């Protein structure tokens, strides 16, 4: 048993729940969870969706969603994971059985598995862009180039299915390699270096943005809320992004929670993860928007936003090639630590439920993900015309997961943990230090979170409007 406690991460556990491996320390869990949360969502997605949805008001709604939905749901999800002590599907099924609840609720675990898997199909492709930009930055490709040249560099990359496939395969291979070996040691050390490194580089970029002459324009775009720019879709995207950026309702946090020792406080841990995640996203916004305005770019330019704005800066600033190389390298690593947290739930499900070896499970999941990745690559070039309801395969995966599966999963988890499970089960598991905190969490989970999600859904469906 003591051996299990000393090895962080997980082995391909087919053991009984009582001897399942656990994180070595609270810090190991925090690092892994922060590694999962901080990724492309903060640095690539947050700025571009903020740009598309008009800035300040969107950011405010997003921050509100983190506070009243993301944080309490994350607490619930870690607690459900630890209580279930299995992969998401079997862990939730165990809780449903114990509570004597209707089998319908098992859908929470199944949806989470599916959602993480679907996100990973496009996540490896976008992470591949970050990888591809490392050698570009290192070889000085951005030096002295203007926005147009850098924009066509990005366009050229998207138009090349072979290069995209190679980079996607590299990312998937690395993700599978790390997950295959378990998270012992390596991940903790990597994240220990990564987080401070990423924050320092982002701060350097914010510093550079301050010299651009358009810093205040960037700040007011990010923080001056003009609700006339918000649409119903904007609310849904902000809500979905709160789930995406905190890795919720997609199996990752639940699976990591299932390896968490009993004595760790879930509340404090959640706060640390959410604060780190938010700081990184806001720093990315502060680095990017001043550059957008300084270079006459369009804030709503879409998924290429950081791959166009930041290289312009790297091309102009002193030591730009070095900073650029480091930045894309760190972004690539941040994406990897998120990708492994998306793969682990499926692997733990295949090994626990079907008694597969970790190797077989990785091969099976990896092959399906690779095929999905090919579809995403094609949707950026040769298959950009293949659309369903006007959305390419890539857009569809992103839309279905962030806008529907995750908020819906969050809603079900909130109702399940607030209403269906016995009160004592969750409160016991959360172990909050005061009864006030208990009451606050339970009230939020029962009323605030479900209502907020339902209102956003009804609004986007046009049934109510605000
Ligand atoms: N939170 C990660 C990011 O912001 C993405 C992610 C989503 C990771 C779902 C795991 C599960 O990049």
Short mmCIF file of C-alpha atoms and ligand atoms in Angstrom, two decimals:
data_model
loop_
_atom_site.label_atom_id
_atom_site.label_comp_id
_atom_site.label_asym_id
_atom_site.label_seq_id
_atom_site.Cartn_x
_atom_site.Cartn_y
_atom_site.Cartn_z
CA UNK A 1 0.00 0.00 0.00
CA UNK A 2 2.72 2.46 0.95
CA UNK A 3 4.22 1.84 -2.44
CA UNK A 4 1.06 3.00 -4.09
CA UNK A 5 1.17 6.26 -2.21
CA UNK A 6 4.73 6.93 -3.20
CA UNK A 7 4.13 6.59 -6.90
CA UNK A 8 2.40 9.57 -8.40
CA UNK A 9 0.17 9.03 -11.33
CA UNK A 10 -1.29 5.76 -12.24
CA UNK A 11 -0.46 2.37 -13.42
CA UNK A 12 -2.80 0.46 -15.64
CA UNK A 13 -4.88 -0.36 -12.68
CA UNK A 14 -7.04 -3.42 -12.72
CA UNK A 15 -6.70 -3.52 -8.97
CA UNK A 16 -9.54 -3.25 -6.52
CA UNK A 17 -10.49 0.27 -5.62
CA UNK A 18 -8.83 0.20 -2.23
CA UNK A 19 -5.35 -0.33 -3.62
CA UNK A 20 -5.68 1.89 -6.65
CA UNK A 21 -2.68 4.16 -7.22
CA UNK A 22 -2.80 7.70 -5.96
CA UNK A 23 -0.95 10.96 -6.41
CA UNK A 24 2.11 11.07 -4.17
CA UNK A 25 1.30 14.48 -2.74
CA UNK A 26 -1.31 17.20 -2.91
CA UNK A 27 1.18 19.20 -4.95
CA UNK A 28 1.44 16.40 -7.52
CA UNK A 29 -2.30 16.58 -8.05
CA UNK A 30 -2.35 20.37 -8.23
CA UNK A 31 0.43 20.39 -10.79
CA UNK A 32 -1.25 17.78 -12.93
CA UNK A 33 -4.61 19.53 -12.72
CA UNK A 34 -3.09 22.93 -13.51
CA UNK A 35 -1.23 21.24 -16.35
CA UNK A 36 -4.56 19.97 -17.62
CA UNK A 37 -6.36 23.28 -17.21
CA UNK A 38 -3.70 25.59 -18.64
CA UNK A 39 -3.29 24.94 -22.32
CA UNK A 40 -4.44 26.02 -25.74
CA UNK A 41 -7.73 27.09 -24.16
CA UNK A 42 -6.05 29.93 -22.30
CA UNK A 43 -3.58 31.14 -24.87
CA UNK A 44 -5.09 30.24 -28.23
CA UNK A 45 -8.84 29.98 -27.70
CA UNK A 46 -9.61 32.58 -25.05
CA UNK A 47 -8.13 35.53 -26.99
CA UNK A 48 -9.72 34.58 -30.29
CA UNK A 49 -13.21 33.95 -28.97
CA UNK A 50 -12.97 37.14 -26.92
CA UNK A 51 -12.10 38.95 -30.14
CA UNK A 52 -14.99 37.35 -32.00
CA UNK A 53 -17.52 38.22 -29.30
CA UNK A 54 -16.64 41.86 -28.81
CA UNK A 55 -14.32 41.90 -25.79
CA UNK A 56 -15.17 43.24 -22.32
CA UNK A 57 -18.74 42.02 -21.86
CA UNK A 58 -17.76 38.55 -23.05
CA UNK A 59 -14.79 38.50 -20.64
CA UNK A 60 -17.05 39.54 -17.76
CA UNK A 61 -19.57 36.79 -18.52
CA UNK A 62 -16.74 34.28 -18.84
CA UNK A 63 -15.29 35.32 -15.46
CA UNK A 64 -18.76 35.12 -13.92
CA UNK A 65 -19.16 31.60 -15.33
CA UNK A 66 -15.80 30.55 -13.83
CA UNK A 67 -16.91 31.86 -10.44
CA UNK A 68 -20.47 30.62 -10.14
CA UNK A 69 -20.32 27.57 -12.37
CA UNK A 70 -16.73 26.49 -13.04
CA UNK A 71 -15.41 26.52 -9.48
CA UNK A 72 -18.34 24.74 -7.78
CA UNK A 73 -18.60 22.21 -10.63
CA UNK A 74 -14.88 21.53 -10.45
CA UNK A 75 -15.22 20.83 -6.72
CA UNK A 76 -18.09 18.46 -7.45
CA UNK A 77 -16.23 16.76 -10.25
CA UNK A 78 -13.07 16.13 -8.19
CA UNK A 79 -15.26 14.84 -5.35
CA UNK A 80 -17.25 12.56 -7.67
CA UNK A 81 -14.00 11.24 -9.12
CA UNK A 82 -12.49 10.52 -5.72
CA UNK A 83 -15.71 8.96 -4.42
CA UNK A 84 -16.12 6.80 -7.53
CA UNK A 85 -12.46 5.69 -7.54
CA UNK A 86 -12.66 4.52 -11.14
CA UNK A 87 -12.68 5.83 -14.67
CA UNK A 88 -15.58 8.26 -15.29
CA UNK A 89 -18.04 5.68 -16.67
CA UNK A 90 -17.59 3.08 -13.96
CA UNK A 91 -17.00 5.61 -11.18
CA UNK A 92 -20.31 7.37 -11.85
CA UNK A 93 -22.06 4.02 -12.33
CA UNK A 94 -20.85 2.98 -8.88
CA UNK A 95 -22.18 6.16 -7.31
CA UNK A 96 -25.50 5.78 -9.11
CA UNK A 97 -25.84 2.23 -7.81
CA UNK A 98 -24.86 3.17 -4.26
CA UNK A 99 -27.38 5.99 -4.23
CA UNK A 100 -30.10 3.76 -5.67
CA UNK A 101 -30.59 6.44 -8.34
CA UNK A 102 -32.13 5.93 -11.79
CA UNK A 103 -29.64 4.40 -14.26
CA UNK A 104 -30.16 7.48 -16.47
CA UNK A 105 -27.54 9.29 -14.38
CA UNK A 106 -24.82 6.97 -15.63
CA UNK A 107 -24.89 9.12 -18.74
CA UNK A 108 -22.73 11.68 -16.91
CA UNK A 109 -19.71 9.37 -17.06
CA UNK A 110 -20.32 8.26 -20.63
CA UNK A 111 -20.75 11.82 -21.88
CA UNK A 112 -17.56 12.88 -20.13
CA UNK A 113 -15.57 10.11 -21.82
CA UNK A 114 -17.00 10.95 -25.21
CA UNK A 115 -16.42 14.65 -24.79
CA UNK A 116 -12.74 14.35 -23.81
CA UNK A 117 -12.17 12.04 -26.76
CA UNK A 118 -13.84 14.41 -29.22
CA UNK A 119 -11.87 17.41 -27.99
CA UNK A 120 -8.61 15.52 -28.29
CA UNK A 121 -9.30 14.92 -31.99
CA UNK A 122 -8.87 18.59 -32.77
CA UNK A 123 -6.62 19.48 -29.86
CA UNK A 124 -3.74 17.45 -31.31
CA UNK A 125 -4.08 19.36 -34.59
CA UNK A 126 -3.97 22.81 -32.98
CA UNK A 127 -1.14 21.73 -30.67
CA UNK A 128 0.62 20.73 -33.89
CA UNK A 129 0.46 24.38 -35.02
CA UNK A 130 2.33 25.38 -31.86
CA UNK A 131 4.93 22.68 -32.53
CA UNK A 132 5.29 23.81 -36.13
CA UNK A 133 5.96 27.38 -34.99
CA UNK A 134 8.95 26.36 -32.83
CA UNK A 135 11.34 25.80 -35.76
CA UNK A 136 9.79 28.75 -37.63
CA UNK A 137 10.60 31.07 -34.71
CA UNK A 138 14.04 29.53 -34.16
CA UNK A 139 15.07 30.02 -37.78
CA UNK A 140 14.14 33.68 -37.68
CA UNK A 141 11.23 33.40 -40.15
CA UNK A 142 9.33 36.21 -38.42
CA UNK A 143 12.14 38.76 -38.34
CA UNK A 144 11.16 42.01 -40.00
CA UNK A 145 8.00 40.56 -41.57
CA UNK A 146 4.79 42.55 -41.65
CA UNK A 147 1.31 41.40 -40.71
CA UNK A 148 0.42 40.36 -44.25
CA UNK A 149 3.48 38.15 -44.68
CA UNK A 150 2.95 36.54 -41.30
CA UNK A 151 -0.74 36.06 -42.03
CA UNK A 152 0.06 34.24 -45.25
CA UNK A 153 2.63 32.09 -43.42
CA UNK A 154 -0.19 30.89 -41.17
CA UNK A 155 -2.54 30.43 -44.12
CA UNK A 156 0.16 28.48 -45.94
CA UNK A 157 0.53 26.11 -43.00
CA UNK A 158 -3.20 25.42 -42.84
CA UNK A 159 -3.28 24.73 -46.56
CA UNK A 160 -0.69 21.96 -46.25
CA UNK A 161 -2.38 18.72 -45.19
CA UNK A 162 0.87 16.73 -45.12
CA UNK A 163 2.66 19.08 -42.73
CA UNK A 164 -0.43 19.33 -40.51
CA UNK A 165 -0.75 15.56 -40.42
CA UNK A 166 2.90 15.12 -39.50
CA UNK A 167 2.67 17.60 -36.62
CA UNK A 168 -0.63 16.13 -35.43
CA UNK A 169 0.98 12.68 -35.46
CA UNK A 170 3.95 13.96 -33.44
CA UNK A 171 1.61 15.43 -30.81
CA UNK A 172 -0.52 12.30 -30.64
CA UNK A 173 2.58 10.09 -30.44
CA UNK A 174 4.04 12.12 -27.57
CA UNK A 175 0.69 12.13 -25.75
CA UNK A 176 0.38 8.37 -26.11
CA UNK A 177 4.00 7.88 -25.05
CA UNK A 178 3.55 9.86 -21.84
CA UNK A 179 0.19 8.31 -20.96
CA UNK A 180 1.62 4.86 -21.64
CA UNK A 181 4.35 5.37 -19.08
CA UNK A 182 2.05 6.88 -16.46
CA UNK A 183 2.55 10.27 -14.97
CA UNK A 184 5.22 9.34 -12.49
CA UNK A 185 7.78 12.04 -11.92
CA UNK A 186 8.14 13.29 -15.46
CA UNK A 187 4.94 15.22 -15.60
CA UNK A 188 5.41 16.83 -12.21
CA UNK A 189 8.88 18.05 -13.14
CA UNK A 190 7.79 19.24 -16.55
CA UNK A 191 4.94 21.27 -15.09
CA UNK A 192 7.16 22.65 -12.35
CA UNK A 193 9.30 24.28 -15.02
CA UNK A 194 6.53 24.98 -17.46
CA UNK A 195 4.21 27.11 -15.38
CA UNK A 196 6.73 29.69 -14.14
CA UNK A 197 8.35 29.72 -17.59
CA UNK A 198 5.06 30.31 -19.35
CA UNK A 199 4.03 33.05 -16.93
CA UNK A 200 7.39 34.83 -17.23
CA UNK A 201 7.23 34.76 -21.03
CA UNK A 202 3.66 35.99 -21.02
CA UNK A 203 4.67 38.84 -18.71
CA UNK A 204 7.54 39.73 -21.05
CA UNK A 205 5.02 39.83 -23.87
CA UNK A 206 2.66 41.99 -21.80
CA UNK A 207 5.66 44.27 -21.16
CA UNK A 208 6.31 44.43 -24.89
CA UNK A 209 2.64 45.15 -25.53
CA UNK A 210 2.94 48.12 -23.17
CA UNK A 211 5.51 49.67 -25.51
CA UNK A 212 3.26 49.22 -28.54
CA UNK A 213 1.49 52.51 -27.98
CA UNK A 214 -1.88 50.75 -27.99
CA UNK A 215 -1.79 49.10 -24.58
CA UNK A 216 -4.73 51.00 -23.13
CA UNK A 217 -6.79 50.22 -26.20
CA UNK A 218 -6.13 46.53 -25.56
CA UNK A 219 -6.98 46.90 -21.87
CA UNK A 220 -10.24 48.65 -22.57
CA UNK A 221 -11.17 46.11 -25.24
CA UNK A 222 -10.67 43.35 -22.67
CA UNK A 223 -12.23 44.98 -19.64
CA UNK A 224 -14.71 47.62 -20.76
CA UNK A 225 -17.99 45.77 -20.86
CA UNK A 226 -20.32 46.85 -23.63
CA UNK A 227 -23.28 44.50 -23.42
CA UNK A 228 -24.74 45.73 -26.66
CA UNK A 229 -22.07 43.60 -28.35
CA UNK A 230 -23.18 40.40 -26.60
CA UNK A 231 -25.38 37.92 -28.39
CA UNK A 232 -27.08 34.79 -27.06
CA UNK A 233 -24.35 32.77 -28.75
CA UNK A 234 -21.78 34.90 -26.92
CA UNK A 235 -23.24 33.79 -23.58
CA UNK A 236 -23.16 30.15 -24.65
CA UNK A 237 -19.57 30.40 -25.91
CA UNK A 238 -18.45 32.09 -22.65
CA UNK A 239 -20.18 29.39 -20.60
CA UNK A 240 -18.71 26.60 -22.73
CA UNK A 241 -15.28 28.12 -22.49
CA UNK A 242 -15.43 28.19 -18.68
CA UNK A 243 -15.83 24.40 -18.86
CA UNK A 244 -13.23 23.96 -21.58
CA UNK A 245 -10.54 26.03 -19.89
CA UNK A 246 -10.99 24.29 -16.53
CA UNK A 247 -11.03 20.84 -18.23
CA UNK A 248 -14.49 20.12 -16.79
CA UNK A 249 -17.17 17.65 -17.87
CA UNK A 250 -14.75 15.85 -20.13
CA UNK A 251 -13.39 13.16 -17.88
CA UNK A 252 -10.01 14.78 -17.22
CA UNK A 253 -10.61 16.35 -13.82
CA UNK A 254 -12.81 13.46 -12.68
CA UNK A 255 -10.12 10.93 -13.57
CA UNK A 256 -7.37 12.96 -11.92
CA UNK A 257 -9.66 13.30 -8.89
CA UNK A 258 -10.04 9.54 -8.76
CA UNK A 259 -6.31 9.31 -7.95
CA UNK A 260 -6.54 11.90 -5.17
CA UNK A 261 -5.76 10.79 -1.59
CA UNK A 262 -8.54 11.14 0.98
CA UNK A 263 -6.91 13.79 3.11
CA UNK A 264 -6.54 16.47 0.45
CA UNK A 265 -8.86 19.49 0.68
CA UNK A 266 -10.80 19.81 -2.54
CA UNK A 267 -11.95 23.40 -1.99
CA UNK A 268 -8.53 24.98 -1.61
CA UNK A 269 -7.07 22.89 -4.40
CA UNK A 270 -9.83 23.98 -6.77
CA UNK A 271 -9.25 27.64 -5.98
CA UNK A 272 -5.55 27.34 -6.79
CA UNK A 273 -6.28 25.66 -10.13
CA UNK A 274 -8.94 28.18 -11.12
CA UNK A 275 -6.82 31.20 -10.18
CA UNK A 276 -3.77 29.95 -12.09
CA UNK A 277 -5.91 29.22 -15.12
CA UNK A 278 -7.57 32.63 -15.10
CA UNK A 279 -4.31 34.51 -14.60
CA UNK A 280 -2.75 32.82 -17.63
CA UNK A 281 -5.77 33.56 -19.83
CA UNK A 282 -5.93 37.23 -18.85
CA UNK A 283 -2.17 37.63 -19.32
CA UNK A 284 -2.51 36.15 -22.79
CA UNK A 285 -5.30 38.63 -23.57
CA UNK A 286 -3.23 41.56 -22.30
CA UNK A 287 -0.27 40.48 -24.42
CA UNK A 288 -2.28 39.99 -27.57
CA UNK A 289 -4.92 42.72 -27.93
CA UNK A 290 -2.58 45.74 -27.79
CA UNK A 291 -0.63 44.10 -30.63
CA UNK A 292 -3.83 43.50 -32.56
CA UNK A 293 -4.63 47.21 -32.45
CA UNK A 294 -1.04 48.38 -32.94
CA UNK A 295 -0.83 46.39 -36.17
CA UNK A 296 -4.26 47.26 -37.48
CA UNK A 297 -5.44 43.63 -37.23
CA UNK A 298 -8.97 42.45 -36.73
CA UNK A 299 -9.77 41.25 -33.13
CA UNK A 300 -12.36 38.87 -34.58
CA UNK A 301 -9.89 37.29 -37.01
CA UNK A 302 -10.56 33.82 -35.59
CA UNK A 303 -8.39 30.82 -34.69
CA UNK A 304 -5.24 32.26 -36.28
CA UNK A 305 -5.18 35.27 -33.91
CA UNK A 306 -2.18 34.34 -31.75
CA UNK A 307 -0.34 32.72 -34.63
CA UNK A 308 -0.40 36.03 -36.43
CA UNK A 309 -0.15 38.70 -33.72
CA UNK A 310 2.61 37.20 -31.58
CA UNK A 311 4.97 36.39 -34.47
CA UNK A 312 4.75 40.05 -35.56
CA UNK A 313 5.94 41.01 -32.08
CA UNK A 314 8.65 38.36 -32.08
CA UNK A 315 9.82 39.63 -35.45
CA UNK A 316 10.29 43.14 -34.08
CA UNK A 317 11.44 42.87 -30.46
CA UNK A 318 15.03 42.39 -29.30
CA UNK A 319 15.86 38.67 -28.88
CA UNK A 320 12.55 38.00 -30.61
CA UNK A 321 13.65 34.73 -32.17
CA UNK A 322 14.75 33.35 -28.80
CA UNK A 323 11.59 34.50 -27.03
CA UNK A 324 9.48 33.23 -29.89
CA UNK A 325 11.10 29.80 -29.85
CA UNK A 326 10.69 29.54 -26.09
CA UNK A 327 7.11 30.75 -26.23
CA UNK A 328 5.91 28.24 -28.81
CA UNK A 329 7.86 25.49 -27.09
CA UNK A 330 6.16 26.25 -23.78
CA UNK A 331 2.79 26.50 -25.50
CA UNK A 332 3.41 23.11 -27.08
CA UNK A 333 4.29 21.59 -23.72
CA UNK A 334 1.27 23.23 -22.07
CA UNK A 335 -0.88 21.70 -24.79
CA UNK A 336 0.70 18.29 -24.21
CA UNK A 337 -0.02 18.33 -20.47
CA UNK A 338 -3.66 19.06 -21.35
CA UNK A 339 -3.76 16.43 -24.07
CA UNK A 340 -2.57 13.67 -21.73
CA UNK A 341 -5.35 14.55 -19.30
CA UNK A 342 -7.85 14.08 -22.14
CA UNK A 343 -6.46 10.69 -23.10
CA UNK A 344 -6.13 9.26 -19.59
CA UNK A 345 -9.90 8.88 -18.94
CA UNK A 346 -10.35 6.70 -22.03
CA UNK A 347 -7.27 4.64 -21.20
CA UNK A 348 -8.42 4.10 -17.61
CA UNK A 349 -11.84 3.07 -18.91
CA UNK A 350 -10.41 0.58 -21.43
CA UNK A 351 -8.01 -0.92 -18.88
CA UNK A 352 -10.50 -1.11 -16.02
CA UNK A 353 -13.61 -2.10 -17.89
CA UNK A 354 -12.17 -4.35 -20.60
CA UNK A 355 -9.02 -5.41 -18.74
CA UNK A 356 -6.90 -4.30 -21.67
CA UNK A 357 -3.22 -3.64 -21.10
CA UNK A 358 -2.25 0.02 -21.11
CA UNK A 359 -0.37 -0.56 -24.32
CA UNK A 360 -3.34 -2.05 -26.17
CA UNK A 361 -5.64 0.64 -24.85
CA UNK A 362 -3.27 3.38 -26.02
CA UNK A 363 -2.96 1.80 -29.45
CA UNK A 364 -6.70 1.43 -29.89
CA UNK A 365 -7.56 4.92 -28.69
CA UNK A 366 -4.59 6.39 -30.55
CA UNK A 367 -5.65 4.87 -33.87
CA UNK A 368 -9.17 6.27 -33.60
CA UNK A 369 -7.83 9.66 -32.56
CA UNK A 370 -5.44 9.67 -35.48
CA UNK A 371 -8.27 9.00 -37.92
CA UNK A 372 -10.30 11.77 -36.29
CA UNK A 373 -7.26 14.04 -36.50
CA UNK A 374 -7.02 13.36 -40.25
CA UNK A 375 -10.61 14.52 -40.58
CA UNK A 376 -9.80 17.72 -38.70
CA UNK A 377 -6.71 18.34 -40.85
CA UNK A 378 -8.77 17.82 -43.99
CA UNK A 379 -11.43 20.23 -42.78
CA UNK A 380 -8.78 22.99 -42.87
CA UNK A 381 -7.89 22.49 -46.50
CA UNK A 382 -8.98 19.79 -48.96
CA UNK A 383 -12.21 19.11 -47.09
CA UNK A 384 -13.14 22.66 -46.14
CA UNK A 385 -16.25 22.33 -48.29
CA UNK A 386 -17.52 19.25 -46.47
CA UNK A 387 -19.88 20.84 -44.01
CA UNK A 388 -22.88 19.93 -41.91
CA UNK A 389 -25.17 22.82 -40.93
CA UNK A 390 -22.45 25.10 -42.33
CA UNK A 391 -19.81 23.70 -39.99
CA UNK A 392 -16.68 21.78 -40.95
CA UNK A 393 -15.71 18.65 -39.00
CA UNK A 394 -13.31 20.73 -36.87
CA UNK A 395 -15.95 23.41 -36.16
CA UNK A 396 -18.51 20.72 -35.42
CA UNK A 397 -16.30 18.96 -32.86
CA UNK A 398 -15.54 22.25 -31.13
CA UNK A 399 -19.18 23.37 -31.23
CA UNK A 400 -20.67 20.11 -30.00
CA UNK A 401 -18.22 19.77 -27.11
CA UNK A 402 -17.83 23.34 -25.84
CA UNK A 403 -21.30 24.64 -26.53
CA UNK A 404 -23.40 21.57 -25.74
CA UNK A 405 -21.77 18.49 -24.23
CA UNK A 406 -19.78 20.30 -21.57
CA UNK A 407 -22.47 22.69 -20.28
CA UNK A 408 -24.99 19.83 -20.40
CA UNK A 409 -22.56 17.56 -18.55
CA UNK A 410 -22.04 20.33 -15.99
CA UNK A 411 -25.80 20.71 -15.55
CA UNK A 412 -26.26 16.98 -14.99
CA UNK A 413 -23.34 16.85 -12.56
CA UNK A 414 -24.75 19.77 -10.60
CA UNK A 415 -28.19 18.16 -10.31
CA UNK A 416 -26.69 14.76 -9.55
CA UNK A 417 -24.41 16.01 -6.79
CA UNK A 418 -26.82 18.63 -5.44
CA UNK A 419 -30.09 16.69 -5.51
CA UNK A 420 -29.64 13.00 -6.27
CA UNK A 421 -26.75 11.94 -4.08
CA UNK A 422 -27.30 11.99 -0.32
CA UNK A 423 -26.20 15.34 1.05
CA UNK A 424 -23.69 13.70 3.34
CA UNK A 425 -21.89 11.92 0.52
CA UNK A 426 -20.68 15.05 -1.21
CA UNK A 427 -20.21 17.13 1.93
CA UNK A 428 -18.17 14.33 3.41
CA UNK A 429 -16.04 14.10 0.32
CA UNK A 430 -15.56 17.86 -0.02
CA UNK A 431 -14.64 18.18 3.66
CA UNK A 432 -15.02 21.97 3.62
CA UNK A 433 -13.75 23.62 6.75
CA UNK A 434 -16.90 25.49 7.74
CA UNK A 435 -20.59 24.85 7.57
CA UNK A 436 -21.05 28.18 5.81
CA UNK A 437 -18.88 26.98 2.96
CA UNK A 438 -20.83 23.73 2.85
CA UNK A 439 -24.11 25.57 2.65
CA UNK A 440 -22.79 27.95 0.03
CA UNK A 441 -21.51 25.13 -2.16
CA UNK A 442 -24.72 23.14 -1.83
CA UNK A 443 -26.90 26.14 -2.57
CA UNK A 444 -24.84 27.01 -5.63
CA UNK A 445 -24.90 23.44 -6.88
CA UNK A 446 -28.64 23.05 -6.34
CA UNK A 447 -29.90 26.37 -7.62
CA UNK A 448 -27.40 28.84 -9.03
CA UNK A 449 -25.38 26.60 -11.33
CA UNK A 450 -28.29 24.67 -12.89
CA UNK A 451 -30.37 27.83 -13.32
CA UNK A 452 -27.52 29.76 -14.92
CA UNK A 453 -26.84 26.95 -17.40
CA UNK A 454 -30.54 26.48 -18.20
CA UNK A 455 -31.04 30.21 -18.76
CA UNK A 456 -28.11 30.36 -21.20
CA UNK A 457 -29.52 27.35 -23.08
CA UNK A 458 -33.05 28.78 -23.23
CA UNK A 459 -31.68 32.09 -24.39
CA UNK A 460 -29.66 30.65 -27.23
CA UNK A 461 -32.60 28.48 -28.28
CA UNK A 462 -34.69 31.65 -28.45
CA UNK A 463 -37.19 30.47 -25.84
CA UNK A 464 -36.37 33.39 -23.57
CA UNK A 465 -34.33 36.44 -24.39
CA UNK A 466 -32.25 38.93 -22.47
N1 LIG B 1 -8.32 22.97 -20.28
C1 LIG B 1 -7.56 22.70 -21.47
C2 LIG B 1 -7.16 24.01 -22.09
O1 LIG B 1 -7.61 25.05 -21.68
C3 LIG B 1 -8.35 21.88 -22.44
C4 LIG B 1 -8.99 20.64 -21.88
C5 LIG B 1 -10.33 20.42 -22.07
C6 LIG B 1 -8.23 19.69 -21.18
C7 LIG B 1 -10.94 19.30 -21.56
C8 LIG B 1 -8.82 18.54 -20.68
C9 LIG B 1 -10.17 18.35 -20.88
O2 LIG B 1 -6.40 24.02 -23.02
#
